[in-house]
Short mmCIF file of C-alpha atoms in Angstrom, two decimals:
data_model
loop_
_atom_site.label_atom_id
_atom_site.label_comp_id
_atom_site.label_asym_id
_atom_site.label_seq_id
_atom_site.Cartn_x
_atom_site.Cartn_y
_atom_site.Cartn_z
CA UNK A 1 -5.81 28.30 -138.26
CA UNK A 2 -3.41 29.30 -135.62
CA UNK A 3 -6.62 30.87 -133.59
CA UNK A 4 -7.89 27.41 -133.69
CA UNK A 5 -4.64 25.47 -132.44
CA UNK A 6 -4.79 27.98 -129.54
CA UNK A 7 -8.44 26.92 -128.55
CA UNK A 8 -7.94 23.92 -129.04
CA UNK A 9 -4.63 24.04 -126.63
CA UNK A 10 -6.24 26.12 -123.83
CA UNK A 11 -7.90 22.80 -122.10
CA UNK A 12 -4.41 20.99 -121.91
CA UNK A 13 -2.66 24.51 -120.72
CA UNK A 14 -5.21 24.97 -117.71
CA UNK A 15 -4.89 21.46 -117.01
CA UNK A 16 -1.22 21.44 -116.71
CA UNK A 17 -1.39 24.36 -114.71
CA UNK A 18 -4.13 22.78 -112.25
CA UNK A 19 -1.62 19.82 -112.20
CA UNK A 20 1.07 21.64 -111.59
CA UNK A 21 -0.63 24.05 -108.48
CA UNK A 22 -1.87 20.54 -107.16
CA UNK A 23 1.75 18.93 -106.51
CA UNK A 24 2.76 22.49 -105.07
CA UNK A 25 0.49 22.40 -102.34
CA UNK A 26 0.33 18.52 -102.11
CA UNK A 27 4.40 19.00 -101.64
CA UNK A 28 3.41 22.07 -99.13
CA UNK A 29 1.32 19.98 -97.28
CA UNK A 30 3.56 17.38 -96.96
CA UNK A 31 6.27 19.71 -95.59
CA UNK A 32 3.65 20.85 -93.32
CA UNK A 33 2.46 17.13 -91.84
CA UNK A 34 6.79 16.12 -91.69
CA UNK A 35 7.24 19.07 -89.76
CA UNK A 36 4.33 18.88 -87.40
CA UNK A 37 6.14 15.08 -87.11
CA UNK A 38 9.30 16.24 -86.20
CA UNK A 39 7.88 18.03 -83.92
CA UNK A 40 6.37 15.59 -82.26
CA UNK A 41 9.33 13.04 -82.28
CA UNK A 42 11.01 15.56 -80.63
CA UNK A 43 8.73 16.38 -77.90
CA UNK A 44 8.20 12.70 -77.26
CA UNK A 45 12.15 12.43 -76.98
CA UNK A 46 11.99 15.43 -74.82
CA UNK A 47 10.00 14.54 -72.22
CA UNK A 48 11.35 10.83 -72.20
CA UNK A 49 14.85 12.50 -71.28
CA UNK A 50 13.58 14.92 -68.15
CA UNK A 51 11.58 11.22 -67.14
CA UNK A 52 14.54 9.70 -67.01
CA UNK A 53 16.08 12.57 -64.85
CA UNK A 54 13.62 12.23 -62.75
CA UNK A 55 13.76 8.90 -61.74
CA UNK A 56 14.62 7.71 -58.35
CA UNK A 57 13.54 11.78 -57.80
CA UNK A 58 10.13 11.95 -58.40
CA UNK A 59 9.02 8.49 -59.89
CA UNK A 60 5.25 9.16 -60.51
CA UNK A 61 6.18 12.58 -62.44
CA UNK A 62 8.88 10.72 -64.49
CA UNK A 63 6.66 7.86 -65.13
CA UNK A 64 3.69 10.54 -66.53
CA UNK A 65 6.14 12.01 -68.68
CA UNK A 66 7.40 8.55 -70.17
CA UNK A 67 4.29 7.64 -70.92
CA UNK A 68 3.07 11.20 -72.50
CA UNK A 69 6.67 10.40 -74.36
CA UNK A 70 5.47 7.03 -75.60
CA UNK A 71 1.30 8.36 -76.29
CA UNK A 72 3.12 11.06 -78.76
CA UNK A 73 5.78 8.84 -80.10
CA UNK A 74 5.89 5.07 -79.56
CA UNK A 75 9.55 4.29 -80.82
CA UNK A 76 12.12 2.18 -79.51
CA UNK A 77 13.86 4.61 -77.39
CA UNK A 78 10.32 6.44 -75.70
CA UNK A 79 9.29 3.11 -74.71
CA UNK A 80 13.18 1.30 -73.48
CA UNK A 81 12.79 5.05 -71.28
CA UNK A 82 9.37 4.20 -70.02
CA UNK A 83 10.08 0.59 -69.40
CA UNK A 84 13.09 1.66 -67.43
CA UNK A 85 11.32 4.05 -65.41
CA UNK A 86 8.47 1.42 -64.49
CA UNK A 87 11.06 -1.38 -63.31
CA UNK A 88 13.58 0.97 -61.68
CA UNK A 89 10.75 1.36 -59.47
CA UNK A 90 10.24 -2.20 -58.82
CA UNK A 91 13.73 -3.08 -57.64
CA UNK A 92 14.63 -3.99 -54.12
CA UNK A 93 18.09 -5.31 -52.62
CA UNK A 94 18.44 -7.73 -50.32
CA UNK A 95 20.20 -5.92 -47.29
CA UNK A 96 23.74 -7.64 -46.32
CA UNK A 97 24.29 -9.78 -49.02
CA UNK A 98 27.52 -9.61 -50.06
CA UNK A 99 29.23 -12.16 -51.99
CA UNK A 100 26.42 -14.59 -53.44
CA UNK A 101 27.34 -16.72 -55.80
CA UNK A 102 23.71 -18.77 -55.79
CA UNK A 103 20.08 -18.03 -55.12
CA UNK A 104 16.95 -20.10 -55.41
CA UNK A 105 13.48 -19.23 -55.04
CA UNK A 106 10.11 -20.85 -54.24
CA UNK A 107 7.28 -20.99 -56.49
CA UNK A 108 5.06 -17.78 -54.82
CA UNK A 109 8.59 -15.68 -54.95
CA UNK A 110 7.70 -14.97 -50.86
CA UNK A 111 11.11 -17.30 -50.01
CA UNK A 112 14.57 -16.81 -51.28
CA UNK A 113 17.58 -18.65 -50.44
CA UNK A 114 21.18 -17.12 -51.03
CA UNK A 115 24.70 -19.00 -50.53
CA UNK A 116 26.94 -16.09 -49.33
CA UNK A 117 30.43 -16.31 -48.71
CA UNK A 118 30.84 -13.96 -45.91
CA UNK A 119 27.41 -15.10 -43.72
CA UNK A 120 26.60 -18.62 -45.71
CA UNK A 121 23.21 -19.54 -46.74
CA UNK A 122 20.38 -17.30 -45.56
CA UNK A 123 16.75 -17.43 -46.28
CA UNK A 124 14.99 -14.40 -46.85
CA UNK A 125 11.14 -13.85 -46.32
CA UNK A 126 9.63 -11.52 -49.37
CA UNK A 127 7.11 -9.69 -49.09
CA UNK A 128 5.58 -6.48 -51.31
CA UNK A 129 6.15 -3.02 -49.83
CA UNK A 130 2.55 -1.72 -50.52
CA UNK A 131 1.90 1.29 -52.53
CA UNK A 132 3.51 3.64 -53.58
CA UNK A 133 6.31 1.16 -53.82
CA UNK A 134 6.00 -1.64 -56.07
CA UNK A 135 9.17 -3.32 -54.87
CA UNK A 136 10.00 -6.08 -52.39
CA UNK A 137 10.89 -5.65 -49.10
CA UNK A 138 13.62 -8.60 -48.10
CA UNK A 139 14.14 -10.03 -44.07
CA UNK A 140 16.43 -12.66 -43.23
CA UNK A 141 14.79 -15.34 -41.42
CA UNK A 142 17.19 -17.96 -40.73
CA UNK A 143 21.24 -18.34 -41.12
CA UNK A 144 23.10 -21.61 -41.38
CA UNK A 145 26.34 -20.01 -40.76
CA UNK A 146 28.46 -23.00 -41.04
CA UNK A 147 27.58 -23.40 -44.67
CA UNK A 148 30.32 -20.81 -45.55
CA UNK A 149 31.22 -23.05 -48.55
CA UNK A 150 28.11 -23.75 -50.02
CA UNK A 151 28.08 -23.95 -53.77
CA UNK A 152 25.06 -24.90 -54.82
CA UNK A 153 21.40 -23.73 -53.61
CA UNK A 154 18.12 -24.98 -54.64
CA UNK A 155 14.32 -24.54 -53.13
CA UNK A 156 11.30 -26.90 -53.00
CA UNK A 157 8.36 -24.88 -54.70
CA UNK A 158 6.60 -24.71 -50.96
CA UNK A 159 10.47 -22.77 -49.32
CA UNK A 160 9.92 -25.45 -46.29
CA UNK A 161 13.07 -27.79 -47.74
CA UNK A 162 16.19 -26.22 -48.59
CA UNK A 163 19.09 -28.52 -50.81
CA UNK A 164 22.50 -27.02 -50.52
CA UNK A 165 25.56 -28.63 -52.27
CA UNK A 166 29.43 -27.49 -50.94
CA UNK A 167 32.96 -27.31 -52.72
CA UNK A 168 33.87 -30.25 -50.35
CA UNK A 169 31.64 -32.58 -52.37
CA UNK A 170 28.74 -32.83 -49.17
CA UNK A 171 24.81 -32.66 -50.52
CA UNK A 172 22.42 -32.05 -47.73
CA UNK A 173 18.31 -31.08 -47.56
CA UNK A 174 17.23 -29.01 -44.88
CA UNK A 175 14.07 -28.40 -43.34
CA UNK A 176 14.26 -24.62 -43.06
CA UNK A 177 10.59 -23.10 -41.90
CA UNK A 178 8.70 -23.79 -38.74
CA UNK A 179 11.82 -24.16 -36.81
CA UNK A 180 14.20 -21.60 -34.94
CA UNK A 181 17.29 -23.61 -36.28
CA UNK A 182 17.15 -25.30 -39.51
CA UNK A 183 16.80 -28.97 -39.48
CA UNK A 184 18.76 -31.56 -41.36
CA UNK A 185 17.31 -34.47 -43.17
CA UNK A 186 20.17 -36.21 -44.85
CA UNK A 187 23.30 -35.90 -46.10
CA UNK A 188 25.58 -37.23 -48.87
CA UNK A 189 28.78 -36.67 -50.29
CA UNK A 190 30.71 -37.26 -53.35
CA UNK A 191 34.52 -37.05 -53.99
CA UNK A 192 34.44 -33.69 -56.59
CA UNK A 193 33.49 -30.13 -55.74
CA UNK A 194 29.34 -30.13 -56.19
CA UNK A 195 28.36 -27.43 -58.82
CA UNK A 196 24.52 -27.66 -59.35
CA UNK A 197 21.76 -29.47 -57.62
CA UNK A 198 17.93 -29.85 -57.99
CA UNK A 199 15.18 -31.10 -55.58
CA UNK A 200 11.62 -32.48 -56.55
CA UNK A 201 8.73 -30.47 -55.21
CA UNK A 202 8.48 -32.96 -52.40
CA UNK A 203 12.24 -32.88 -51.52
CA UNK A 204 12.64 -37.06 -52.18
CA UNK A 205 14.13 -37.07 -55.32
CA UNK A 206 17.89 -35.43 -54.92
CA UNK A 207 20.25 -34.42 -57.90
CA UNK A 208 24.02 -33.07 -57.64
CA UNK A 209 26.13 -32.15 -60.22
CA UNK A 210 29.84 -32.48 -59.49
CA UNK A 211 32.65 -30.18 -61.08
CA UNK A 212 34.43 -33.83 -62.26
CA UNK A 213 31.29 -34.19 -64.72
CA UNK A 214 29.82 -36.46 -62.45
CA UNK A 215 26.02 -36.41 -61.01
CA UNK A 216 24.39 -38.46 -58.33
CA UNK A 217 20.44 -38.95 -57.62
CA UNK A 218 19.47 -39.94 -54.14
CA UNK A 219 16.43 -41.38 -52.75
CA UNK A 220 15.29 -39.50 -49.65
CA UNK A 221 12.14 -40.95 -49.19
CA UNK A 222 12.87 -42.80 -45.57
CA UNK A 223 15.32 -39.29 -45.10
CA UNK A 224 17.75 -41.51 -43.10
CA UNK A 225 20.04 -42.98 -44.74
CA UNK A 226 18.91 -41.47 -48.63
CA UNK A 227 19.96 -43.86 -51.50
CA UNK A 228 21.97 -43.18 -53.63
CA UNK A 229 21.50 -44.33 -56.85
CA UNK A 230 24.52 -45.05 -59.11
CA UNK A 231 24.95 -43.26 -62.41
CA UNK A 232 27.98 -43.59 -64.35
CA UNK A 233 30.12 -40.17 -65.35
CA UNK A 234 27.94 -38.75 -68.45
CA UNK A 235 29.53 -35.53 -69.13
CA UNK A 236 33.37 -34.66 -69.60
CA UNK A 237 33.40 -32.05 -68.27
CA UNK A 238 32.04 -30.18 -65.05
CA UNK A 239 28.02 -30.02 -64.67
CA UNK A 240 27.22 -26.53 -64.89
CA UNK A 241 23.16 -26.45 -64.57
CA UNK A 242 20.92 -29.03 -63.53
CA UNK A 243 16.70 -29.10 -63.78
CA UNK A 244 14.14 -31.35 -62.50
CA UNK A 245 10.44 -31.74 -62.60
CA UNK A 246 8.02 -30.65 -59.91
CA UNK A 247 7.16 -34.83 -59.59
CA UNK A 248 10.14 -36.09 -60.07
CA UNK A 249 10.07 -38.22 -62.85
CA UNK A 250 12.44 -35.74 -65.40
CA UNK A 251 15.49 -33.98 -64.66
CA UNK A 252 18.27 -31.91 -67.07
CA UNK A 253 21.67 -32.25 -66.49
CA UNK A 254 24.19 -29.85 -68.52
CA UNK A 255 27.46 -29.49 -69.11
CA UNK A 256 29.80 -28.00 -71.61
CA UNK A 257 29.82 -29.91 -74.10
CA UNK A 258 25.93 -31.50 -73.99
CA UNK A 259 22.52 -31.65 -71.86
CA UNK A 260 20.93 -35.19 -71.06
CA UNK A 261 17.42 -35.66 -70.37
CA UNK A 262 16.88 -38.07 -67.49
CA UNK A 263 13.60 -40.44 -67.18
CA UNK A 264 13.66 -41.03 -63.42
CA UNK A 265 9.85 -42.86 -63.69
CA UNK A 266 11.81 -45.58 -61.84
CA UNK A 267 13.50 -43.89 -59.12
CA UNK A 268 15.76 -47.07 -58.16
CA UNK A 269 17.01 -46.70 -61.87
CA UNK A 270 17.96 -43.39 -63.55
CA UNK A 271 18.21 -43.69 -67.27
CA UNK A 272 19.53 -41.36 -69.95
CA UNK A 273 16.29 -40.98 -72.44
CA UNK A 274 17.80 -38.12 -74.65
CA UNK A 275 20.40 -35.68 -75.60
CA UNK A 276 20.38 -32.25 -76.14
CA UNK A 277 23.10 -31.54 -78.81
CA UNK A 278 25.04 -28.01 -78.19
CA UNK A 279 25.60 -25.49 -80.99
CA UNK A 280 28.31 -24.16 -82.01
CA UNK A 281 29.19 -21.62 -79.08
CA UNK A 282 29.15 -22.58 -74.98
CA UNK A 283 26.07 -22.47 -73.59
CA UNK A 284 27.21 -22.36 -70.10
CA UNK A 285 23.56 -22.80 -68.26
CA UNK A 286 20.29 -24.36 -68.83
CA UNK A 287 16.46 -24.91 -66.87
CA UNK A 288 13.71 -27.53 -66.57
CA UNK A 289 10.32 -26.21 -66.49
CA UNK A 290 8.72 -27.67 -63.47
CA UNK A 291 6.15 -29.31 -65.47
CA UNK A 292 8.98 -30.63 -67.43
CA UNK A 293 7.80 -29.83 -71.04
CA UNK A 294 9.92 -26.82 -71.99
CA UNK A 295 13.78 -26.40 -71.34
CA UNK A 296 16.17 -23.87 -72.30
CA UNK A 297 19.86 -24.72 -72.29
CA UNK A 298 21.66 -21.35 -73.52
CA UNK A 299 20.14 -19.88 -76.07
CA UNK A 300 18.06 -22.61 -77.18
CA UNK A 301 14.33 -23.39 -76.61
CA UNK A 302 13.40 -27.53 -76.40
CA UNK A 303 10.31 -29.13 -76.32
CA UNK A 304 11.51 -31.57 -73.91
CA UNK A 305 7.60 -33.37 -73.15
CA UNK A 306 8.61 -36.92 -74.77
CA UNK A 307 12.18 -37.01 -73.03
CA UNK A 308 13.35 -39.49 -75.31
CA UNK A 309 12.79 -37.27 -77.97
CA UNK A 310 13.75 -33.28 -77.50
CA UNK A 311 13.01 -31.06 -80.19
CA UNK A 312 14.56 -27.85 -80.56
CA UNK A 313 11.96 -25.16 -81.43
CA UNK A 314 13.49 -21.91 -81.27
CA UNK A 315 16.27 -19.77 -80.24
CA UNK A 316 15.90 -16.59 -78.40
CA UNK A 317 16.72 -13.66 -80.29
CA UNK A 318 19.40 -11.39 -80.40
CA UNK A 319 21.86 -12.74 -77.62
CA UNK A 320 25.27 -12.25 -78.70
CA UNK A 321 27.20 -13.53 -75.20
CA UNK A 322 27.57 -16.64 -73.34
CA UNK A 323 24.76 -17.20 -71.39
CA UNK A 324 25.45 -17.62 -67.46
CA UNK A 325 22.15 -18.85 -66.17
CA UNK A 326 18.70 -19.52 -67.15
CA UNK A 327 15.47 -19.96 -65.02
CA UNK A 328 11.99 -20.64 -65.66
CA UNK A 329 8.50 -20.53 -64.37
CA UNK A 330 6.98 -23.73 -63.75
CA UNK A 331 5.11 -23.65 -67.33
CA UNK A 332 7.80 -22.72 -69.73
CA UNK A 333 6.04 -19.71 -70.28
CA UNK A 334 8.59 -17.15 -69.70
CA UNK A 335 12.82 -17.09 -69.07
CA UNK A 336 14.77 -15.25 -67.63
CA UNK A 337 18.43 -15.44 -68.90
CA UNK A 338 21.57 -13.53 -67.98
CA UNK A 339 24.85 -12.99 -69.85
CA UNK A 340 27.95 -12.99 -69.45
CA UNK A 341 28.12 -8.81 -70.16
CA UNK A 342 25.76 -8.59 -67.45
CA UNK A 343 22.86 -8.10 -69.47
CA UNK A 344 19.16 -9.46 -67.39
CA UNK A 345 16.58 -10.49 -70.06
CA UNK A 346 13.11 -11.68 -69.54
CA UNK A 347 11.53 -13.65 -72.51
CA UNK A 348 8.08 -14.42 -73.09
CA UNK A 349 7.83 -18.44 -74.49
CA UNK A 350 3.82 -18.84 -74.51
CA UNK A 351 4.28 -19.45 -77.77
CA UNK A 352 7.93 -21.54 -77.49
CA UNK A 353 8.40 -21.38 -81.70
CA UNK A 354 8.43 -17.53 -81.54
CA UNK A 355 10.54 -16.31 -78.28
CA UNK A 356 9.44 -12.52 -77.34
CA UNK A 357 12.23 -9.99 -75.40
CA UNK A 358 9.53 -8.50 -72.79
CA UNK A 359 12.07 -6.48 -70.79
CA UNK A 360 15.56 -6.32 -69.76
CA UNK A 361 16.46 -5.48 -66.23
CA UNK A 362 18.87 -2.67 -64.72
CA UNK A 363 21.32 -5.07 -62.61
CA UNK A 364 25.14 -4.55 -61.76
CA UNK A 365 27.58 -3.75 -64.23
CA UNK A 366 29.26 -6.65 -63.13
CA UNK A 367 28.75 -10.68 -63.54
CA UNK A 368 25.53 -12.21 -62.59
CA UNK A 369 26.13 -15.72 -61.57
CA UNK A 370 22.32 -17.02 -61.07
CA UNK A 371 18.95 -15.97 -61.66
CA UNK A 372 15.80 -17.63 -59.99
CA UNK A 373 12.05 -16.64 -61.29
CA UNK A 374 8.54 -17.39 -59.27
CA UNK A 375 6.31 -20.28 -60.74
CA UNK A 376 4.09 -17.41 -62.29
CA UNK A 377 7.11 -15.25 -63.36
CA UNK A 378 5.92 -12.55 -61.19
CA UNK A 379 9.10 -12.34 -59.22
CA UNK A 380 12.53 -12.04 -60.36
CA UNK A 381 16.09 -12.62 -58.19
CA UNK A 382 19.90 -12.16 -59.26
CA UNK A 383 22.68 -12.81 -57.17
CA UNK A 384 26.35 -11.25 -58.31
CA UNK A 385 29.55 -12.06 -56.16
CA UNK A 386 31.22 -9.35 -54.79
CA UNK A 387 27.88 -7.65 -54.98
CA UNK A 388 24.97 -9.11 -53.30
CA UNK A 389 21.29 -10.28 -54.23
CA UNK A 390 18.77 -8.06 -56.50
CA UNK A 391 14.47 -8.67 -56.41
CA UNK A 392 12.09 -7.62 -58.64
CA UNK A 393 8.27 -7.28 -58.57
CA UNK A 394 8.08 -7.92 -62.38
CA UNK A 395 4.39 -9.01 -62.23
CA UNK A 396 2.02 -7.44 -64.88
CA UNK A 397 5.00 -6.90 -67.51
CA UNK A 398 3.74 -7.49 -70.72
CA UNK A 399 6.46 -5.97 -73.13
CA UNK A 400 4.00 -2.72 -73.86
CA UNK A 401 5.53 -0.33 -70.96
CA UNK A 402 1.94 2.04 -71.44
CA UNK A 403 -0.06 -1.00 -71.25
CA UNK A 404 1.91 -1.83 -67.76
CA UNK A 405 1.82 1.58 -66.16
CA UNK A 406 -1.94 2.09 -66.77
CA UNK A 407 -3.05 -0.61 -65.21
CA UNK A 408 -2.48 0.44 -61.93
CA UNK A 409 -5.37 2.14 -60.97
CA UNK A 410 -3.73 4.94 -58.97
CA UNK A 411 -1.76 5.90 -62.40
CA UNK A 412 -5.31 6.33 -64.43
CA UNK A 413 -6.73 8.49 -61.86
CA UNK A 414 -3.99 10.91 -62.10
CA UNK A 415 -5.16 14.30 -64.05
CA UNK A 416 -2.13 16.84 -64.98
CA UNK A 417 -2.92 20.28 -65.53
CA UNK A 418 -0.82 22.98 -67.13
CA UNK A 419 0.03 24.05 -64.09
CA UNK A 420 1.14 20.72 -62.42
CA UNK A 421 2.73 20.36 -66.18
CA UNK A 422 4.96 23.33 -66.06
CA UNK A 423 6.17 22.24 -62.23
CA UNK A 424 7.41 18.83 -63.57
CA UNK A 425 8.54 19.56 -66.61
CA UNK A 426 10.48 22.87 -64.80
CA UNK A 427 8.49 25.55 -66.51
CA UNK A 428 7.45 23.91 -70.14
CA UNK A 429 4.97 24.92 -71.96
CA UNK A 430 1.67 22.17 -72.73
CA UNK A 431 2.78 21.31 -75.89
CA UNK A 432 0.39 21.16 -78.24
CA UNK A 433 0.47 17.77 -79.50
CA UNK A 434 -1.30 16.48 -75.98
CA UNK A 435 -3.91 18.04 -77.04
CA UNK A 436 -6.76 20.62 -75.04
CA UNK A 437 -4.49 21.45 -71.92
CA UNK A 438 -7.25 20.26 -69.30
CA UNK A 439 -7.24 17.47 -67.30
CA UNK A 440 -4.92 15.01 -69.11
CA UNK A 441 -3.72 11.64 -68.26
CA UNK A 442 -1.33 9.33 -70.73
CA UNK A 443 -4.00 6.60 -69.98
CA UNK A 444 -7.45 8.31 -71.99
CA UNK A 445 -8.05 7.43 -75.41
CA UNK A 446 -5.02 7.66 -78.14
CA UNK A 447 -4.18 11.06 -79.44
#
């Protein structure tokens, strides 16, 4: 009987025991695979940290070893190292700017316009440095010197008509290109310090904001004398961004306390058409997309395409500071914002209900007063007082730093060796997770 119990036993013993062998080396090769991970996290973190010693050194080796960094490991911190690497390489200073308190750009990004306190408002021809730089080289072109208290700047999308607004209250549009001394088209003035001002794309339709909460359109279609059309005080307190449509016909005043949407399709006869209603915090800036469809006034995103009714649609993610300025390109498709910490985001808004971070830019530790973006968002400018102006060539940034850095064909025709490995990497070894140590490039096929 017992004899029988045994047999009967022995197919239940050997299959716990085959059980039991199997979660062994199951938990073995588990161990195995998590260590062979770690490994590679820690490569990948490796060589992120000597490309970020490298930088401003040797950019192309630190950008192959942030992107071998984010091929092994694609976390947060490989690819904020890569990104870093790839703008820090895009980033060009405006030489002799000093204390600029505004900038304005024109719609190609080849034109920028600063309002210095030391040498007054300059404008600056743009132009790309050519490989291997990816950055902008900056040239003054013009000086109006006696604008030493300019407080306001803004551009027409073409850089031929330059609007500049002063703490004495005086608006005036200059024609600034074609001419060895700029030439004045009109002038206004108000009674208040002027704080913001926007120009329509064919310089006729004028808008100041005054530090009293007042704001004044003018007429400059016959140039001399512009009209002034009459608009009662609609904020309390002072206007600190203003927007307006590439026609003409829309334009976004903003103040502490509110932003009004202006229908201006009867230039004689400004009318409110709607109001933007702030949230709980200060928003402190705001922008008009020059198509006038999308604005942004803080940290909120409004579909602004039936003035008389703006929607909010979204609010961009993880800001935790006042906002100090806001631009956008001339489709709403992408912000840039900064804060009052300092902190230079760009956002992607293709899709306005769902705001993406694509990149935030190295700028000064210090406050960033305005920000100015090209019509295609493929040129960035920040001006900081007691600082000066910052450019970037931020075209091609999609939010995937690999993505960005291989498509520049020079990158993907790069082939590193062991040997060329061991030079930049100061005498590593090819680690192993890059696979065959031949002819690699972070660009071939994933790992």
């Amino acid at each position: 009987m017992t004899n029988q119990r045994a047999d009967r036993g022995g197919p239940w013993l050997r299959l716990g025991l085959i059980l039991v062998l199997g979660v062994i080396l199951a938990s073995l090769a588990w161990v195995v695979i998590d260590q062979r991970e770690t490994a590679r996290i820690a490569t990948a973190r490796q060589l992120a940290l000597q490309g970020v010693r490298l930088r401003n050194v040797d950019d192309l080796s630190a950008a192959l070893l942030g992107a071998a960094a984010v091929k092994l490991h694609a976390d947060a911190g490989t690819r904020s190292a890569l990104t870093d690497t790839l703008i820090s390489g895009r980033q060009g200073i405006l030489p002799g700017a000093s204390d600029v308190r505004k900038v304005a750009l024109s719609a190609d990004g080849r034109i920028a316009l600063s309002a210095d306190a030391h040498q007054g408002v300059v404008l600056w021809n743009l132009s790309p440095r050519g490989l291997p730089e990816h950055n902008l080289q900056a040239i003054p072109s013009n000086t109006l010197k006696d604008q030493l208290d300019a407080s306001a700047v803004a551009l027409t999308p073409d850089g031929r008509t330059a609007l500049i607004g002063g703490h004495d209250g005086s608006v005036s549009t200059w024609e600034v290109t074609g001419h060895s001394r700029p030439n004045k088209i009109f002038t206004g003035d108000d009674v208040a310090a002027v704080s913001e001002v926007a120009v329509s794309s064919d310089g006729k339709t004028v808008l100041a904001g005054f530090d009293n909460g007042g704001i004044v359109f003018w007429d400059a279609t016959d140039a001399s004398p512009a009209i002034r059309r009459p608009t009662p005080t609609p904020h309390a307190s002072a206007v600190s961004a203003t927007g307006m449509s590439a026609d003409g016909h829309t334009a976004l005043t903003v103040s502490d306390e509110k932003a009004i949407v202006w229908d201006l399709t009867d230039p004689t006869h400004p009318t409110q058409a709607g109001v933007l209603t702030r949230p709980g915090t200060h928003w402190g800036a705001g922008a008009l997309s020059a198509d006038g469809r999308t604005a942004v006034t803080g940290t909120q995103v409004w579909d602004v395409g039936n003035p008389a009714k703006p929607q909010q649609v979204a609010t961009l993610p993880g800001v935790t500071s006042m906002v100090n300025d806001v631009a956008l390109t001339s489709d709403g498709s992408r912000a840039l914002t900064v804060e009052d910490t300092g902190k230079i985001t760009l956002w992607k808004l293709q899709d306005r209900l769902h705001p993406v971070l694509l990149v935030d830019l190295p700028g000064p530790s210090r406050t960033v007063d305005s920000v100015a973006l090209s019509a295609d968002g493929g040129v960035a400018v920040i001006a900081a007082p007691a600082w000066g102006v910052i450019s970037w060539d931020i075209s091609g940034i999609s939010g995937d730093p690999l993505q960005d850095i291989c498509a520049d064909s020079a990158f993907r025709a790069i082939r590193v060796t062991p040997e060329t490995w061991a030079k930049i990497t100061g005498g590593e070894g090819w680690p192993d997770e890059l696979g065959d140590p031949g002819n690699h490039n972070p660009c071939s096929s994933a790992l």
